[in-house]
């Protein structure tokens, strides 16, 4: 354990937790969006508000980083973690926006599996962020996120195969492909968050 002779700014822990909790809200909006009878316009607006709130949290972390003399862990890791959390939010919001912009009334059933993976990843990430303060009990988190990302890859490949099965016309294939790629990018971004947390934990151990 490192001996610290000067006080450090621990506000970051709460800020990262807030960012992660915002991802849980976004993931649940995705679940709601693909449900039968969903008010897609209203959900899209909620997601945009969620993305805006995420941007504000990210900017707040960056401002704090510029003002802090002592940080709880390496400055570049704080920047990287904030950026990775923001990347998740951006991809989820982009997927929702594309569904509305493309007017996609019917989505492949496999998208439900993609969204469920994202919801679970968001929940695990939100549970992990408060543990950054002690750097304890984090190993299971990044292992489970890695497993979820592998699962997301398999779902993504199955969805691609389904898209090119001949069920959809060429233009619809392109539209749906954009959506499922954004969801896959969100799963990748969750893994980047977990990898960053693992890197921080190793440095601080």
Short mmCIF file of C-alpha atoms in Angstrom, two decimals:
data_model
loop_
_atom_site.label_atom_id
_atom_site.label_comp_id
_atom_site.label_asym_id
_atom_site.label_seq_id
_atom_site.Cartn_x
_atom_site.Cartn_y
_atom_site.Cartn_z
CA UNK A 1 0.00 0.00 0.00
CA UNK A 2 1.39 3.39 -1.00
CA UNK A 3 1.97 5.99 1.71
CA UNK A 4 0.33 9.28 0.74
CA UNK A 5 1.67 12.41 2.41
CA UNK A 6 -0.72 14.86 0.76
CA UNK A 7 -4.51 14.77 0.51
CA UNK A 8 -5.97 13.53 -2.74
CA UNK A 9 -9.18 14.42 -4.55
CA UNK A 10 -11.55 11.48 -4.03
CA UNK A 11 -14.46 13.12 -5.86
CA UNK A 12 -13.63 11.02 -8.90
CA UNK A 13 -15.08 7.88 -7.34
CA UNK A 14 -18.53 9.44 -7.11
CA UNK A 15 -18.22 10.90 -10.61
CA UNK A 16 -17.34 7.55 -12.13
CA UNK A 17 -20.20 5.92 -10.23
CA UNK A 18 -22.61 8.55 -11.58
CA UNK A 19 -21.40 7.93 -15.14
CA UNK A 20 -21.84 4.18 -14.76
CA UNK A 21 -25.32 4.55 -13.24
CA UNK A 22 -26.25 6.66 -16.25
CA UNK A 23 -25.26 3.74 -18.48
CA UNK A 24 -27.69 1.51 -16.58
CA UNK A 25 -30.47 3.97 -17.35
CA UNK A 26 -29.45 4.01 -21.02
CA UNK A 27 -29.32 0.22 -21.26
CA UNK A 28 -32.79 -0.05 -19.75
CA UNK A 29 -34.07 2.46 -22.29
CA UNK A 30 -32.72 0.15 -24.99
CA UNK A 31 -34.64 -2.74 -23.45
CA UNK A 32 -37.76 -0.60 -23.39
CA UNK A 33 -37.24 0.50 -27.00
CA UNK A 34 -37.29 -3.00 -28.42
CA UNK A 35 -40.33 -4.04 -26.39
CA UNK A 36 -43.70 -4.44 -28.07
CA UNK A 37 -45.76 -1.27 -28.14
CA UNK A 38 -42.86 0.98 -27.14
CA UNK A 39 -43.22 4.73 -27.65
CA UNK A 40 -40.03 5.03 -29.67
CA UNK A 41 -40.13 8.80 -30.06
CA UNK A 42 -40.38 9.32 -26.30
CA UNK A 43 -37.65 6.77 -25.60
CA UNK A 44 -35.36 8.38 -28.19
CA UNK A 45 -35.76 11.73 -26.45
CA UNK A 46 -35.00 10.15 -23.09
CA UNK A 47 -31.89 8.53 -24.56
CA UNK A 48 -30.70 11.85 -25.96
CA UNK A 49 -31.13 13.40 -22.54
CA UNK A 50 -29.22 10.48 -21.06
CA UNK A 51 -26.39 10.96 -23.56
CA UNK A 52 -26.30 14.69 -22.78
CA UNK A 53 -26.09 13.91 -19.06
CA UNK A 54 -23.26 11.49 -19.81
CA UNK A 55 -21.37 14.18 -21.72
CA UNK A 56 -21.79 16.57 -18.80
CA UNK A 57 -20.38 13.98 -16.40
CA UNK A 58 -17.43 13.32 -18.68
CA UNK A 59 -16.67 17.03 -19.04
CA UNK A 60 -16.94 17.44 -15.26
CA UNK A 61 -14.33 14.71 -14.76
CA UNK A 62 -12.02 16.37 -17.28
CA UNK A 63 -12.41 19.77 -15.62
CA UNK A 64 -11.73 18.23 -12.24
CA UNK A 65 -8.65 16.56 -13.64
CA UNK A 66 -7.31 19.90 -14.83
CA UNK A 67 -7.89 21.43 -11.40
CA UNK A 68 -6.59 18.58 -9.22
CA UNK A 69 -3.03 18.50 -7.96
CA UNK A 70 -3.30 15.05 -6.35
CA UNK A 71 -5.45 12.36 -7.97
CA UNK A 72 -6.46 8.94 -6.57
CA UNK A 73 -4.65 7.18 -9.42
CA UNK A 74 -2.76 8.07 -12.60
CA UNK A 75 -4.17 11.03 -14.49
CA UNK A 76 -4.00 9.21 -17.83
CA UNK A 77 -6.04 6.35 -16.34
CA UNK A 78 -8.70 8.77 -15.10
CA UNK A 79 -8.89 10.29 -18.58
CA UNK A 80 -9.03 6.86 -20.22
CA UNK A 81 -11.73 5.53 -17.90
CA UNK A 82 -13.91 8.62 -18.37
CA UNK A 83 -13.49 8.40 -22.14
CA UNK A 84 -14.34 4.68 -22.25
CA UNK A 85 -17.51 5.20 -20.21
CA UNK A 86 -18.48 8.00 -22.59
CA UNK A 87 -17.85 5.73 -25.60
CA UNK A 88 -20.38 3.21 -24.28
CA UNK A 89 -23.01 5.90 -23.94
CA UNK A 90 -22.34 7.28 -27.42
CA UNK A 91 -22.78 3.90 -29.08
CA UNK A 92 -26.01 3.07 -27.28
CA UNK A 93 -27.47 6.47 -28.12
CA UNK A 94 -26.37 6.11 -31.75
CA UNK A 95 -28.15 2.75 -32.05
CA UNK A 96 -31.39 4.22 -30.73
CA UNK A 97 -31.09 7.26 -32.99
CA UNK A 98 -30.49 5.11 -36.08
CA UNK A 99 -33.55 2.97 -35.37
CA UNK A 100 -35.66 6.12 -35.40
CA UNK A 101 -33.92 7.82 -38.34
CA UNK A 102 -34.17 4.68 -40.49
CA UNK A 103 -37.78 4.08 -39.50
CA UNK A 104 -37.06 0.47 -38.57
CA UNK A 105 -40.38 -0.92 -37.43
CA UNK A 106 -39.29 -4.56 -37.34
CA UNK A 107 -36.02 -5.59 -35.72
CA UNK A 108 -34.40 -9.05 -35.79
CA UNK A 109 -35.17 -11.05 -32.65
CA UNK A 110 -31.46 -11.47 -31.98
CA UNK A 111 -31.16 -7.79 -31.11
CA UNK A 112 -32.92 -8.64 -27.85
CA UNK A 113 -29.92 -10.82 -26.97
CA UNK A 114 -27.53 -7.97 -27.79
CA UNK A 115 -29.43 -5.55 -25.60
CA UNK A 116 -29.66 -7.99 -22.69
CA UNK A 117 -25.87 -8.36 -22.76
CA UNK A 118 -25.50 -4.58 -22.66
CA UNK A 119 -27.93 -4.29 -19.77
CA UNK A 120 -25.99 -6.86 -17.75
CA UNK A 121 -22.67 -5.22 -18.59
CA UNK A 122 -24.05 -1.85 -17.47
CA UNK A 123 -25.20 -3.30 -14.17
CA UNK A 124 -21.83 -4.96 -13.51
CA UNK A 125 -20.00 -1.75 -14.36
CA UNK A 126 -22.18 0.31 -12.04
CA UNK A 127 -21.56 -2.18 -9.24
CA UNK A 128 -17.80 -2.07 -9.84
CA UNK A 129 -17.21 1.69 -9.89
CA UNK A 130 -17.66 2.25 -6.11
CA UNK A 131 -15.09 -0.50 -5.48
CA UNK A 132 -12.40 1.62 -7.14
CA UNK A 133 -12.02 3.38 -3.80
CA UNK A 134 -10.69 0.23 -2.12
CA UNK A 135 -9.48 -1.58 -5.27
CA UNK A 136 -10.92 -4.77 -3.79
CA UNK A 137 -13.27 -7.41 -5.20
CA UNK A 138 -12.82 -6.25 -8.79
CA UNK A 139 -11.37 -9.35 -10.43
CA UNK A 140 -14.73 -11.02 -10.94
CA UNK A 141 -16.02 -7.86 -12.60
CA UNK A 142 -13.55 -7.76 -15.46
CA UNK A 143 -13.75 -11.53 -15.93
CA UNK A 144 -17.54 -11.38 -16.27
CA UNK A 145 -17.37 -8.41 -18.64
CA UNK A 146 -14.90 -10.29 -20.82
CA UNK A 147 -17.27 -13.26 -20.90
CA UNK A 148 -20.17 -10.98 -21.84
CA UNK A 149 -18.14 -9.42 -24.63
CA UNK A 150 -17.36 -12.87 -26.03
CA UNK A 151 -21.07 -13.65 -25.87
CA UNK A 152 -21.82 -10.36 -27.63
CA UNK A 153 -19.40 -11.29 -30.44
CA UNK A 154 -21.23 -14.57 -31.00
CA UNK A 155 -24.61 -12.83 -31.04
CA UNK A 156 -23.28 -10.25 -33.48
CA UNK A 157 -22.01 -12.91 -35.90
CA UNK A 158 -25.33 -14.76 -35.75
CA UNK A 159 -27.19 -11.53 -36.46
CA UNK A 160 -24.97 -10.80 -39.46
CA UNK A 161 -25.62 -14.28 -40.83
CA UNK A 162 -29.37 -13.73 -40.37
CA UNK A 163 -29.25 -10.35 -42.12
CA UNK A 164 -27.66 -11.89 -45.19
CA UNK A 165 -29.98 -14.90 -45.24
CA UNK A 166 -32.20 -13.35 -47.90
CA UNK A 167 -35.07 -12.43 -45.55
CA UNK A 168 -34.42 -8.69 -45.94
CA UNK A 169 -34.01 -6.46 -48.97
CA UNK A 170 -30.56 -4.93 -49.54
CA UNK A 171 -31.41 -1.48 -48.16
CA UNK A 172 -32.92 -2.91 -44.96
CA UNK A 173 -29.84 -5.06 -44.50
CA UNK A 174 -27.63 -1.97 -44.58
CA UNK A 175 -29.83 -0.14 -42.09
CA UNK A 176 -30.04 -3.04 -39.64
CA UNK A 177 -26.30 -3.68 -39.97
CA UNK A 178 -25.59 -0.12 -38.82
CA UNK A 179 -27.73 -0.66 -35.71
CA UNK A 180 -26.26 -4.00 -34.69
CA UNK A 181 -22.74 -2.67 -35.28
CA UNK A 182 -23.37 0.20 -32.87
CA UNK A 183 -24.63 -2.27 -30.26
CA UNK A 184 -21.55 -4.43 -30.82
CA UNK A 185 -19.35 -1.34 -30.43
CA UNK A 186 -21.07 -0.62 -27.10
CA UNK A 187 -20.22 -4.15 -25.91
CA UNK A 188 -16.60 -3.61 -26.96
CA UNK A 189 -16.55 -0.31 -25.09
CA UNK A 190 -17.77 -1.99 -21.90
CA UNK A 191 -14.79 -4.35 -22.21
CA UNK A 192 -12.48 -1.35 -22.64
CA UNK A 193 -13.86 0.06 -19.39
CA UNK A 194 -13.16 -3.23 -17.63
CA UNK A 195 -9.66 -3.44 -19.10
CA UNK A 196 -8.95 0.06 -17.83
CA UNK A 197 -10.18 -0.84 -14.36
CA UNK A 198 -7.96 -3.93 -14.40
CA UNK A 199 -4.96 -1.81 -15.41
CA UNK A 200 -5.64 0.66 -12.60
CA UNK A 201 -6.04 -2.12 -10.05
CA UNK A 202 -2.76 -3.73 -11.08
CA UNK A 203 -0.90 -0.42 -10.79
CA UNK A 204 -2.40 0.33 -7.40
CA UNK A 205 -1.84 -3.13 -5.90
#
